[in-house]
């Protein structure tokens, strides 16, 4: 689908960015795609620009990539580039300003993971045992940074059905010389009493301070709460989403299920993500600082002001 972006293939470029760099978040890939749309597409009016951006976002929503970070990242990007004063200037000057602001925004987000990793690595003590779920890029970086500080610890990783992403996480950690054990998702309760903390990533952070993440995260959070283990979330600010779910049913179906399944019987389809309420989260490590779940709504307001 090319939409109003002329000959530029929005979906193709977006998917290509994801395939080119397996460590790239879908949200970052979406922002890179919007920057390319801005650069490649001629605009005669501001309204045309907004329509083109909107069409490009809708095109990316039709792909099979994780949707949560795509939507929140695109919303923040659109908000950020339009903050510039555009009265009394030509469309070409307007486009230049927006491209400049967009690239600044992207650069800031690309540095976010490293900022979070440094914060979280301070909580990883020598000799500790960590449990993590599936494969989170920012959790991987935090653990790697801690290991580079000559700390030794053991990481338990859930296999994460149905795509077994935990196997990739284990391979990545072993490359850095970090001791780790791959466990079945159903072994979370068994392993929990032997760990010192839980570290998970997030596909989205919602207004309540809860998170949307890979299916099974809620189960892990419930076990951690029951066994009085700290449950830490590592998430970049572009994943902050203006959603306020109260339970699993409140999550939009397009967030929970593969796009190809949306037209069928969802009762027979396995959800890809679940919602973990803020009551089960100890702290969130973000590029905006280390936050309690109750502080997330304030940060969201600042982001969208």
Short mmCIF file of N, CA, C and O in Angstrom, two decimals, residues 20 23 86 98 148-149 175 183 209 218 239 246 276 297:
data_model
loop_
_atom_site.label_atom_id
_atom_site.label_comp_id
_atom_site.label_asym_id
_atom_site.label_seq_id
_atom_site.Cartn_x
_atom_site.Cartn_y
_atom_site.Cartn_z
N UNK A 20 16.11 -5.77 8.42
CA UNK A 20 17.51 -5.38 8.31
C UNK A 20 18.21 -5.39 9.66
O UNK A 20 19.38 -5.75 9.77
N UNK A 23 17.40 -6.07 16.04
CA UNK A 23 17.35 -5.42 17.35
C UNK A 23 16.57 -4.11 17.32
O UNK A 23 16.52 -3.39 18.32
N UNK A 86 4.96 27.34 12.17
CA UNK A 86 5.05 27.25 10.70
C UNK A 86 4.31 28.39 10.00
O UNK A 86 4.02 28.30 8.81
N UNK A 98 10.48 20.31 9.88
CA UNK A 98 9.91 19.06 10.41
C UNK A 98 10.89 17.90 10.29
O UNK A 98 10.97 17.05 11.18
N UNK A 148 29.43 -6.28 31.93
CA UNK A 148 30.66 -5.58 31.56
C UNK A 148 31.30 -4.87 32.75
O UNK A 148 32.45 -4.45 32.68
N UNK A 149 30.52 -4.73 33.83
CA UNK A 149 31.04 -4.11 35.06
C UNK A 149 31.63 -5.17 36.00
O UNK A 149 31.75 -4.94 37.20
N UNK A 175 26.60 -15.33 24.29
CA UNK A 175 27.67 -14.68 23.51
C UNK A 175 28.45 -13.69 24.37
O UNK A 175 29.62 -13.43 24.13
N UNK A 183 13.94 -21.83 30.61
CA UNK A 183 12.92 -22.59 31.33
C UNK A 183 11.60 -22.58 30.55
O UNK A 183 11.37 -21.71 29.71
N UNK A 209 0.01 3.16 34.32
CA UNK A 209 1.31 2.70 34.79
C UNK A 209 1.47 1.21 34.60
O UNK A 209 2.51 0.64 34.92
N UNK A 218 1.80 -11.20 32.67
CA UNK A 218 0.90 -11.07 33.82
C UNK A 218 1.09 -12.24 34.79
O UNK A 218 1.15 -12.04 36.01
N UNK A 239 7.16 4.21 23.92
CA UNK A 239 6.18 3.14 24.11
C UNK A 239 5.05 3.58 25.05
O UNK A 239 4.14 2.79 25.32
N UNK A 246 -8.59 -1.58 31.83
CA UNK A 246 -8.85 -2.01 33.21
C UNK A 246 -8.66 -3.51 33.36
O UNK A 246 -8.47 -4.00 34.47
N UNK A 276 -0.60 -6.15 32.20
CA UNK A 276 -0.19 -6.28 33.60
C UNK A 276 -0.53 -4.98 34.33
O UNK A 276 0.04 -3.93 34.01
N UNK A 297 1.35 8.56 34.42
CA UNK A 297 0.34 9.46 33.84
C UNK A 297 0.87 10.89 33.75
O UNK A 297 0.60 11.59 32.77
#
